[in-house]
PDB file of C-alpha atoms in Angstrom:
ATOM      1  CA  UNK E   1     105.537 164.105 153.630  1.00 59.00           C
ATOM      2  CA  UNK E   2     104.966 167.568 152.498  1.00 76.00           C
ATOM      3  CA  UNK E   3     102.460 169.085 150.651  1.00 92.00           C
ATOM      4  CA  UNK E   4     102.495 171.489 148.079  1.00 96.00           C
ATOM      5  CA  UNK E   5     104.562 174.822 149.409  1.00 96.00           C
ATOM      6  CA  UNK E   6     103.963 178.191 148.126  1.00 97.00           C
ATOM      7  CA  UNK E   7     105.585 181.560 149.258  1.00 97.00           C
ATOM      8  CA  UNK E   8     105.004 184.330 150.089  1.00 97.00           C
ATOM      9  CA  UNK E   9     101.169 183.681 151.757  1.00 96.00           C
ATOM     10  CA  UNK E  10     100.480 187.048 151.458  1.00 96.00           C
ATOM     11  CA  UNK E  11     101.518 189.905 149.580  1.00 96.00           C
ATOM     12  CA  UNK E  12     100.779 193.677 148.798  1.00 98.00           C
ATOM     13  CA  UNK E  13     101.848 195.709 145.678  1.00 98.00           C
ATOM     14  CA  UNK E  14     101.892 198.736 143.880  1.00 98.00           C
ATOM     15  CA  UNK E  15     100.919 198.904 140.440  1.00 98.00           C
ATOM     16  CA  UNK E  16     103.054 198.686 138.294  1.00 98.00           C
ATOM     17  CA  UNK E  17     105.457 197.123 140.304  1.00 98.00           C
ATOM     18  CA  UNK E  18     106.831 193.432 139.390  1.00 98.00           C
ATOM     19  CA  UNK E  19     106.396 190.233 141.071  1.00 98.00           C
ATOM     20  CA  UNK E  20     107.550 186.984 142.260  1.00 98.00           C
ATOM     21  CA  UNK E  21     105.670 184.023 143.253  1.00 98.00           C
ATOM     22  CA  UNK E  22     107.560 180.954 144.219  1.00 98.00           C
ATOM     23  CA  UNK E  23     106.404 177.193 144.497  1.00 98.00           C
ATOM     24  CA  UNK E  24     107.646 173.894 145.721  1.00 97.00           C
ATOM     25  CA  UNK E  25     106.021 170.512 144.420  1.00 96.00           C
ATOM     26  CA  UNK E  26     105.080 167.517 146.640  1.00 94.00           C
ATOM     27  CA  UNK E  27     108.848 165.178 146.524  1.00 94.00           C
ATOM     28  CA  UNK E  28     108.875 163.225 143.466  1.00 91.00           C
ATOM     29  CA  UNK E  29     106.367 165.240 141.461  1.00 93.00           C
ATOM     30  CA  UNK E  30     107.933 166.673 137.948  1.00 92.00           C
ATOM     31  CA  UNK E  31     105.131 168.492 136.830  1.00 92.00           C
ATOM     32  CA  UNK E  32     103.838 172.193 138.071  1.00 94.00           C
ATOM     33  CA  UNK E  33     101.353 174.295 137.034  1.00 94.00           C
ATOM     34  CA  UNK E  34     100.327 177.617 137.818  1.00 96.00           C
ATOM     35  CA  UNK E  35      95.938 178.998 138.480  1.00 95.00           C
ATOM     36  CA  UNK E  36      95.194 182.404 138.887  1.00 97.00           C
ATOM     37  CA  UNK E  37      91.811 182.941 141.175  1.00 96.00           C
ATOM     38  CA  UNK E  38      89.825 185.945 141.262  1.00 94.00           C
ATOM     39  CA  UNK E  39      87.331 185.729 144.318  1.00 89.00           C
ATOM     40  CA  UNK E  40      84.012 183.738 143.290  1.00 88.00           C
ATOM     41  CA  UNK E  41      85.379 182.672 140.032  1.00 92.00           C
ATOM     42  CA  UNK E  42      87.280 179.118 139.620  1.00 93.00           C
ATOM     43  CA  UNK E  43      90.745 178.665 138.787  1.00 93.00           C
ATOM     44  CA  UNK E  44      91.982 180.080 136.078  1.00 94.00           C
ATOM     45  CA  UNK E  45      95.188 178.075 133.769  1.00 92.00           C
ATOM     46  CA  UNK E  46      97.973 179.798 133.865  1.00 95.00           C
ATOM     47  CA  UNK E  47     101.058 177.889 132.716  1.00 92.00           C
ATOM     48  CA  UNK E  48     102.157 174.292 133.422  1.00 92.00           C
ATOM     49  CA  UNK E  49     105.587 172.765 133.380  1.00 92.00           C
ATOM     50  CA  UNK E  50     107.187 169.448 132.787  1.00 90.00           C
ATOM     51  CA  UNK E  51     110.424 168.236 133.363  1.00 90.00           C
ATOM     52  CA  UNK E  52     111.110 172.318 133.412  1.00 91.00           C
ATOM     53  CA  UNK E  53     110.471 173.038 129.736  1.00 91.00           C
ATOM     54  CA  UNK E  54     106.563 174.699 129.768  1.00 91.00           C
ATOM     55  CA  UNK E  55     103.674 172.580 128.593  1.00 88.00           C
ATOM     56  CA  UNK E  56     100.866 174.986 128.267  1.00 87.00           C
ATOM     57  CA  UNK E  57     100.308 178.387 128.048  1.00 90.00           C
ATOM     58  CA  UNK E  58      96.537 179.842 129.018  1.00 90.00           C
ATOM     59  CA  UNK E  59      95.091 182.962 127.914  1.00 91.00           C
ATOM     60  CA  UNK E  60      97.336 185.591 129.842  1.00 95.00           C
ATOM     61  CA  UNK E  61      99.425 188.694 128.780  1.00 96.00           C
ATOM     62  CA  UNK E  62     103.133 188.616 128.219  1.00 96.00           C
ATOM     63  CA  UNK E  63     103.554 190.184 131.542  1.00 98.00           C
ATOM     64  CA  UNK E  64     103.324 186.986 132.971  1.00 98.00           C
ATOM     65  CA  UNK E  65     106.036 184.687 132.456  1.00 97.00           C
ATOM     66  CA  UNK E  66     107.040 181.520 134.600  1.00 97.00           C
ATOM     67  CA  UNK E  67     110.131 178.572 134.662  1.00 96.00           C
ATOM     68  CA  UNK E  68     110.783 175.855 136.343  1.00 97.00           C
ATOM     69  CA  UNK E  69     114.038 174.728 137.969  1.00 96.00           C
ATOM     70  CA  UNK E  70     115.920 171.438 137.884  1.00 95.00           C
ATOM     71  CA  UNK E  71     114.885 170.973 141.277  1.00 95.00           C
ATOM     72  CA  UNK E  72     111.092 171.056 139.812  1.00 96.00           C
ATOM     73  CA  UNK E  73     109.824 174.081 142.128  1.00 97.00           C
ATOM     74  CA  UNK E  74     108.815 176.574 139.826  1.00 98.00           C
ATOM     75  CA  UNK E  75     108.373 180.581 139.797  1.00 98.00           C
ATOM     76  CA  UNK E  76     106.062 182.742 138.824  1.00 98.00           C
ATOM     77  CA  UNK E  77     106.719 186.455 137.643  1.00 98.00           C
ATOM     78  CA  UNK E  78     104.476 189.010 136.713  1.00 98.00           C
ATOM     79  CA  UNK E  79     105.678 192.652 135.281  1.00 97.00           C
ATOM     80  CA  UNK E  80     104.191 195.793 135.476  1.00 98.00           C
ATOM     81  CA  UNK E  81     100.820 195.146 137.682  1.00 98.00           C
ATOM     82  CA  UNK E  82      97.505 195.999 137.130  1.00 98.00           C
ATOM     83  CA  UNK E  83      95.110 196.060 139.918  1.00 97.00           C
ATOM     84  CA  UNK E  84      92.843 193.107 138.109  1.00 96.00           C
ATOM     85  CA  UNK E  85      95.768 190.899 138.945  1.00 98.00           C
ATOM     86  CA  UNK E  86      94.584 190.966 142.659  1.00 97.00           C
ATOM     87  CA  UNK E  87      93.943 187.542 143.001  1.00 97.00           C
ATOM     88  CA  UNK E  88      94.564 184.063 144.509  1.00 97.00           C
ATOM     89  CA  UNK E  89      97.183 182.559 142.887  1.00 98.00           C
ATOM     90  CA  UNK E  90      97.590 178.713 142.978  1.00 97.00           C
ATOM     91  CA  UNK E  91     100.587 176.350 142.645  1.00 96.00           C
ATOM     92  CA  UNK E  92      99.489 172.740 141.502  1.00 94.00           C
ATOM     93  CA  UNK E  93     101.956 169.529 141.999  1.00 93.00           C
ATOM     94  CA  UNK E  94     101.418 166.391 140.080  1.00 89.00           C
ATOM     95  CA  UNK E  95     103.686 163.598 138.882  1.00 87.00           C
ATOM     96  CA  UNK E  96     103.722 164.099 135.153  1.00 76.00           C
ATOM     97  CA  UNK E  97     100.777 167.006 134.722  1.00 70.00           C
ATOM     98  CA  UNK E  98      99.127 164.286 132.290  1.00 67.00           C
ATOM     99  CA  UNK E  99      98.157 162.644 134.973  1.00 61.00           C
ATOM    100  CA  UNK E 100      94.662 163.076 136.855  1.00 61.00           C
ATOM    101  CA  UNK E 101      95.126 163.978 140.635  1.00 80.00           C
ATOM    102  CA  UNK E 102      96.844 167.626 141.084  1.00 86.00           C
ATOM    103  CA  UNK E 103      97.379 168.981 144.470  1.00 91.00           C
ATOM    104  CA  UNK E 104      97.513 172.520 145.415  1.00 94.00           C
ATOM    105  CA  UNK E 105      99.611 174.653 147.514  1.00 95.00           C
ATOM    106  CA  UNK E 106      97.359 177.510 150.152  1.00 95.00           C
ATOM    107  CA  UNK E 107      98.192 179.778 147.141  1.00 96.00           C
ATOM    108  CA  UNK E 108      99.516 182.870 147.642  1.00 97.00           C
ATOM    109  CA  UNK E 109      96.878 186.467 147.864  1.00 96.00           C
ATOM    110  CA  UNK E 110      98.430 188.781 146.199  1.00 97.00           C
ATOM    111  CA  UNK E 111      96.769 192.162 146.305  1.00 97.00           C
ATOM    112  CA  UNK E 112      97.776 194.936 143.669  1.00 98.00           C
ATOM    113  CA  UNK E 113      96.939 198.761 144.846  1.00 97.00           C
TER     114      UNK E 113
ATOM    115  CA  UNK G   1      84.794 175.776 123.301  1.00 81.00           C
ATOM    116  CA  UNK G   2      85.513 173.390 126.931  1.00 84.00           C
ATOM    117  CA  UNK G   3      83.567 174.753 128.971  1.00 91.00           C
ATOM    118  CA  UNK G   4      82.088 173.713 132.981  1.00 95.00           C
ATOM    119  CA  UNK G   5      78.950 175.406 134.901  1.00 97.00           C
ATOM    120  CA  UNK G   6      78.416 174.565 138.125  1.00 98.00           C
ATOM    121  CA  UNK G   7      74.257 174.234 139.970  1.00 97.00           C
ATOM    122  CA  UNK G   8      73.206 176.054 141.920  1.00 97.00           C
ATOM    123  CA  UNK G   9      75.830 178.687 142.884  1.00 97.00           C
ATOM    124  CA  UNK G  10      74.861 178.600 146.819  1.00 97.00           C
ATOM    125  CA  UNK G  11      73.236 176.417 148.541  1.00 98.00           C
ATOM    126  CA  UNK G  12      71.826 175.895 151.988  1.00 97.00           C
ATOM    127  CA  UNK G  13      71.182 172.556 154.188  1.00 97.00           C
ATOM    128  CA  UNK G  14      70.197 172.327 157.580  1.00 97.00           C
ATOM    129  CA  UNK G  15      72.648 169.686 159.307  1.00 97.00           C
ATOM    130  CA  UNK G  16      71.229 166.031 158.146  1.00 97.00           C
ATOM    131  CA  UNK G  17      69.553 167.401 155.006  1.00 97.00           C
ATOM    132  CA  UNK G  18      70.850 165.318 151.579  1.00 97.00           C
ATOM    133  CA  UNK G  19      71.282 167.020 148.276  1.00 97.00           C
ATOM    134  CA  UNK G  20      73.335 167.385 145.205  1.00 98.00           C
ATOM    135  CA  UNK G  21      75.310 169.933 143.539  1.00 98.00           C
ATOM    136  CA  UNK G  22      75.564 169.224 139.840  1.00 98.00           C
ATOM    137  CA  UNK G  23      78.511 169.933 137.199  1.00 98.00           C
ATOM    138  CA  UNK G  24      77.380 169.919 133.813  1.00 97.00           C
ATOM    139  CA  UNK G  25      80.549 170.033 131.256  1.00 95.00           C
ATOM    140  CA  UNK G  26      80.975 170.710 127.669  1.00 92.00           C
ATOM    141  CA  UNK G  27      84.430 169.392 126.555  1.00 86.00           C
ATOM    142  CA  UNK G  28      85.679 167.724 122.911  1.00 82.00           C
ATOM    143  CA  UNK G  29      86.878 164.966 125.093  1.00 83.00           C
ATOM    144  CA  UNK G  30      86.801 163.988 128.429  1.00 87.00           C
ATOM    145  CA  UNK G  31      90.305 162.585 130.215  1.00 86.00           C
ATOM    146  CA  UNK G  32      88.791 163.012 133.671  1.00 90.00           C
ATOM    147  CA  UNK G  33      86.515 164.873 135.599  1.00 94.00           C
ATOM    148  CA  UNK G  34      87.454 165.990 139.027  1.00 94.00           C
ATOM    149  CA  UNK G  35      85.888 167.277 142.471  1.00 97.00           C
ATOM    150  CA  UNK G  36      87.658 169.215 144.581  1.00 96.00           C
ATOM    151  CA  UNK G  37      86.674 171.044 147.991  1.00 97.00           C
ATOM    152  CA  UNK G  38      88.061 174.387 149.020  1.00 96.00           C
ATOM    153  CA  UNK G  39      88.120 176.368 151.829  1.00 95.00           C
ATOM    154  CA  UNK G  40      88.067 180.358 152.059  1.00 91.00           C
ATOM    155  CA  UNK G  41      91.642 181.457 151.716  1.00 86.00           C
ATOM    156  CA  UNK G  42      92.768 177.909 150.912  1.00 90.00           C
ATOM    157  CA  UNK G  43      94.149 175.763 148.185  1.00 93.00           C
ATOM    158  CA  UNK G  44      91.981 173.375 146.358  1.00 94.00           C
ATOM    159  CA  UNK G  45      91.685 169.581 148.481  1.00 94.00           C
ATOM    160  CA  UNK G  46      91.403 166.694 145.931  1.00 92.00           C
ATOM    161  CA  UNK G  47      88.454 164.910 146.682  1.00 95.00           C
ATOM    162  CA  UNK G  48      87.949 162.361 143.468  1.00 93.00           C
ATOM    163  CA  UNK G  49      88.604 161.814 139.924  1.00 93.00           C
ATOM    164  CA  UNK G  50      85.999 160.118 137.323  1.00 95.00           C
ATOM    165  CA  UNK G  51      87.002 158.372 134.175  1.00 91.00           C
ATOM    166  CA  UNK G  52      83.888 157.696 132.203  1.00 92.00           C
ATOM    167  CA  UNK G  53      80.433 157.644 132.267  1.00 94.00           C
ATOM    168  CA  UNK G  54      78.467 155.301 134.764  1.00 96.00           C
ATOM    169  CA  UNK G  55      81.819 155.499 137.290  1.00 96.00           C
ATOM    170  CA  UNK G  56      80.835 155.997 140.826  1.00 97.00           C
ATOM    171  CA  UNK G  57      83.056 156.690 143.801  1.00 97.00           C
ATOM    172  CA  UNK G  58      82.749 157.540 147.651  1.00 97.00           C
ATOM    173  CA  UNK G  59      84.367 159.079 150.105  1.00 94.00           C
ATOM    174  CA  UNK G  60      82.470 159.161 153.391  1.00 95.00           C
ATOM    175  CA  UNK G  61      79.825 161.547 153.450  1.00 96.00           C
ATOM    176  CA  UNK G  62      80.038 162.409 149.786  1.00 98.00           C
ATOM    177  CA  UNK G  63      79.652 160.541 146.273  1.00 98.00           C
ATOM    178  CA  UNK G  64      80.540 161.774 142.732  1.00 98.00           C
ATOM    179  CA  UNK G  65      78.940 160.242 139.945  1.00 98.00           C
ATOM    180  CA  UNK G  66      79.338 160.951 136.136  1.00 97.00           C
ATOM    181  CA  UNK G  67      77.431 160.673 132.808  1.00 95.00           C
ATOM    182  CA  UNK G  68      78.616 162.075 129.794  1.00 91.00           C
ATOM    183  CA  UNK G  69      76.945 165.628 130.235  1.00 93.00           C
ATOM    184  CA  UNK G  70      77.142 165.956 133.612  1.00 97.00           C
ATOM    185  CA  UNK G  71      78.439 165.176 136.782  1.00 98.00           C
ATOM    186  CA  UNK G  72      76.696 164.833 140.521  1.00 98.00           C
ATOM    187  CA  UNK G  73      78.178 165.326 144.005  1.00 98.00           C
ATOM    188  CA  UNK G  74      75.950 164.033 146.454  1.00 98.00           C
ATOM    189  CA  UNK G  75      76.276 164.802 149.864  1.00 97.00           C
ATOM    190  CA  UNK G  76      74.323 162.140 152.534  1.00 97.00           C
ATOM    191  CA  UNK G  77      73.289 163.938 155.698  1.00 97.00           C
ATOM    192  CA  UNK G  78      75.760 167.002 155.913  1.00 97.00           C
ATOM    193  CA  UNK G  79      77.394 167.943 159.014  1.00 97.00           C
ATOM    194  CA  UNK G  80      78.783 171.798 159.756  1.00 97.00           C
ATOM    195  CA  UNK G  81      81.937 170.918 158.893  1.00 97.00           C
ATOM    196  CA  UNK G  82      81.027 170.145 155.090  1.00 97.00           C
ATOM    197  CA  UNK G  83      80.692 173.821 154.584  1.00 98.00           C
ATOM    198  CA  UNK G  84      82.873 174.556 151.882  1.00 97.00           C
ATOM    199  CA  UNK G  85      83.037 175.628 148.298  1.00 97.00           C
ATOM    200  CA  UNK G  86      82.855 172.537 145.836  1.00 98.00           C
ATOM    201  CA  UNK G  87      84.293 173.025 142.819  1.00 97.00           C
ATOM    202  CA  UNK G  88      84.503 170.821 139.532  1.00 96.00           C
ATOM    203  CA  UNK G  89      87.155 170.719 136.483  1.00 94.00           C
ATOM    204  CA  UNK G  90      87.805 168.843 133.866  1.00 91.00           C
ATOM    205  CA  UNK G  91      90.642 167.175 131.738  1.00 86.00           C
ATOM    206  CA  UNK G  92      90.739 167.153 128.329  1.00 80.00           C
ATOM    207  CA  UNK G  93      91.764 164.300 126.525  1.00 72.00           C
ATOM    208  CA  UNK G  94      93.534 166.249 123.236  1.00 62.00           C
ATOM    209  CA  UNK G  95      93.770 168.017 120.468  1.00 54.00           C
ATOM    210  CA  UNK G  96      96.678 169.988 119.231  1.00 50.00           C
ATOM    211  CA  UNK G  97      96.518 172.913 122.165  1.00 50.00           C
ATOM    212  CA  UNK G  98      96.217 169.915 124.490  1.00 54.00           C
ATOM    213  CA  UNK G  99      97.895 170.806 127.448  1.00 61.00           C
ATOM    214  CA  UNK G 100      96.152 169.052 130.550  1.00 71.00           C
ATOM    215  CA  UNK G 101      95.365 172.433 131.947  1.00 80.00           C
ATOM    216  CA  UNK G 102      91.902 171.811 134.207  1.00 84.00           C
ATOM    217  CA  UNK G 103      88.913 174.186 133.201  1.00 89.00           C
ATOM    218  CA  UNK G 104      86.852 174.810 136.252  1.00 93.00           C
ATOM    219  CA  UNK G 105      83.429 175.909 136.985  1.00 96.00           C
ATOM    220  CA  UNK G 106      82.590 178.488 139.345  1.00 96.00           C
ATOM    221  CA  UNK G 107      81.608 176.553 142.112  1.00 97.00           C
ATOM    222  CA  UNK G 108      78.669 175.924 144.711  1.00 98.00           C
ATOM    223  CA  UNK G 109      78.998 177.027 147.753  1.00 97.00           C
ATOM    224  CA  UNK G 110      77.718 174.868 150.166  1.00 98.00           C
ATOM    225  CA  UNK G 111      76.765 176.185 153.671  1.00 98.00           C
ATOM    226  CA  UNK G 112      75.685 173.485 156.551  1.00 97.00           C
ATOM    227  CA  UNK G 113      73.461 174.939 159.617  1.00 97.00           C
ATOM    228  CA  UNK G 114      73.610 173.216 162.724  1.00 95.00           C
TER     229      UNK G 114
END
């Protein structure tokens, strides 16, 4: 079976520029939810989704904004990029998100210059 | 405030060397506390979940154990190929924000010489 998918791996922007991140959930999973990782640091809660209507919001600016489609892979978006949004960020699959075993995608590095 | 700090930040074993990395968490109630391994550039890998205090589980060279400050990883005679960062998170049980987001320490990074 497949894992968790995310695309693109890698990815290099200006600032100010805008942003798409795109994830695909293990088969069967309904729930995704979205980390941001700065190097050293742990993950970071984005966003999670359920069923595609969002669950949880963390503590991040309006310039990031996220949905989830009826297939369950989800999207991330981020507007008008600063470099501190250089970062790791991480797509995690689980069957209901109030569950207690998430798996993660290879995440995509997205570098902001 | 949930919060997770992870002990010591680095740490390094010679290959056959036990030791534990410790997770101590601060959370208004615990759902589950998890372990996962990850490797530079990589993803997160699930490694366990623990429920409640006194809960013990294995998984070869590795066991997690839990009280209700703190958690333990302990790692029996290390090869190379343990070298990884470990990182710990935890679930919170509610509350009206509850979301099921994981808060996550920092991580130990665990290097294994041959």
């Amino acid at each position: 079976d497949a894992g968790v998918t995310q695309s693109p791996t890698h990815l290099i922007k200006t600032r100010g520029q805008q942003v798409t991140l795109r994830c695909s959930p293990i088969s069967g999973h309904k729930s995704v939810s979205w980390y941001q990782q700065v190097l050293g640091q742990g993950p970071q809660f984005i966003f999670q989704y359920y069923e595609k209507e969002e669950r949880g919001r963390g503590n991040f600016p309006d310039r990031f904004s996220a949905r989830q489609f009826p297939n369950y892979s989800s999207e991330l978006n981020v507007n008008a990029l600063l470099l501190g949004d250089s970062a790791l960020y991480l797509c995690a699959s689980s069957l209901t998100g109030g569950d207690t075993e998430a798996f993660f995608g290879q995440g995509t590095r997205l570098t902001v210059v | 405030e949930d919060q997770v700090t992870q002990s010591p930040e680095a740490l390094r074993l010679q290959e056959g060397e036990s030791s534990s990395l410790n997770c101590s968490y601060t959370v208004s109630g615990l759902r589950g506390l998890f372990w996962y391994r990850q490797d530079p550039g990589k993803g997160p890998e699930f490694l366990f979940t623990l429920y409640s205090a006194g809960e013990e589980k294995e998984k070869e060279r590795l066991k997690a154990t839990l009280t209700k400050k703190e958690s333990f990883l302990h790692i029996t005679a290390p090869k190379p190929e343990d070298s990884a960062t470990y990182l710990c998170a935890v679930q919170a049980s509610g509350g009206k924000d509850s979301n099921y987001q994981l808060i996550w320490g920092a991580g130990t990074k665990l290097i294994i010489k041959p």
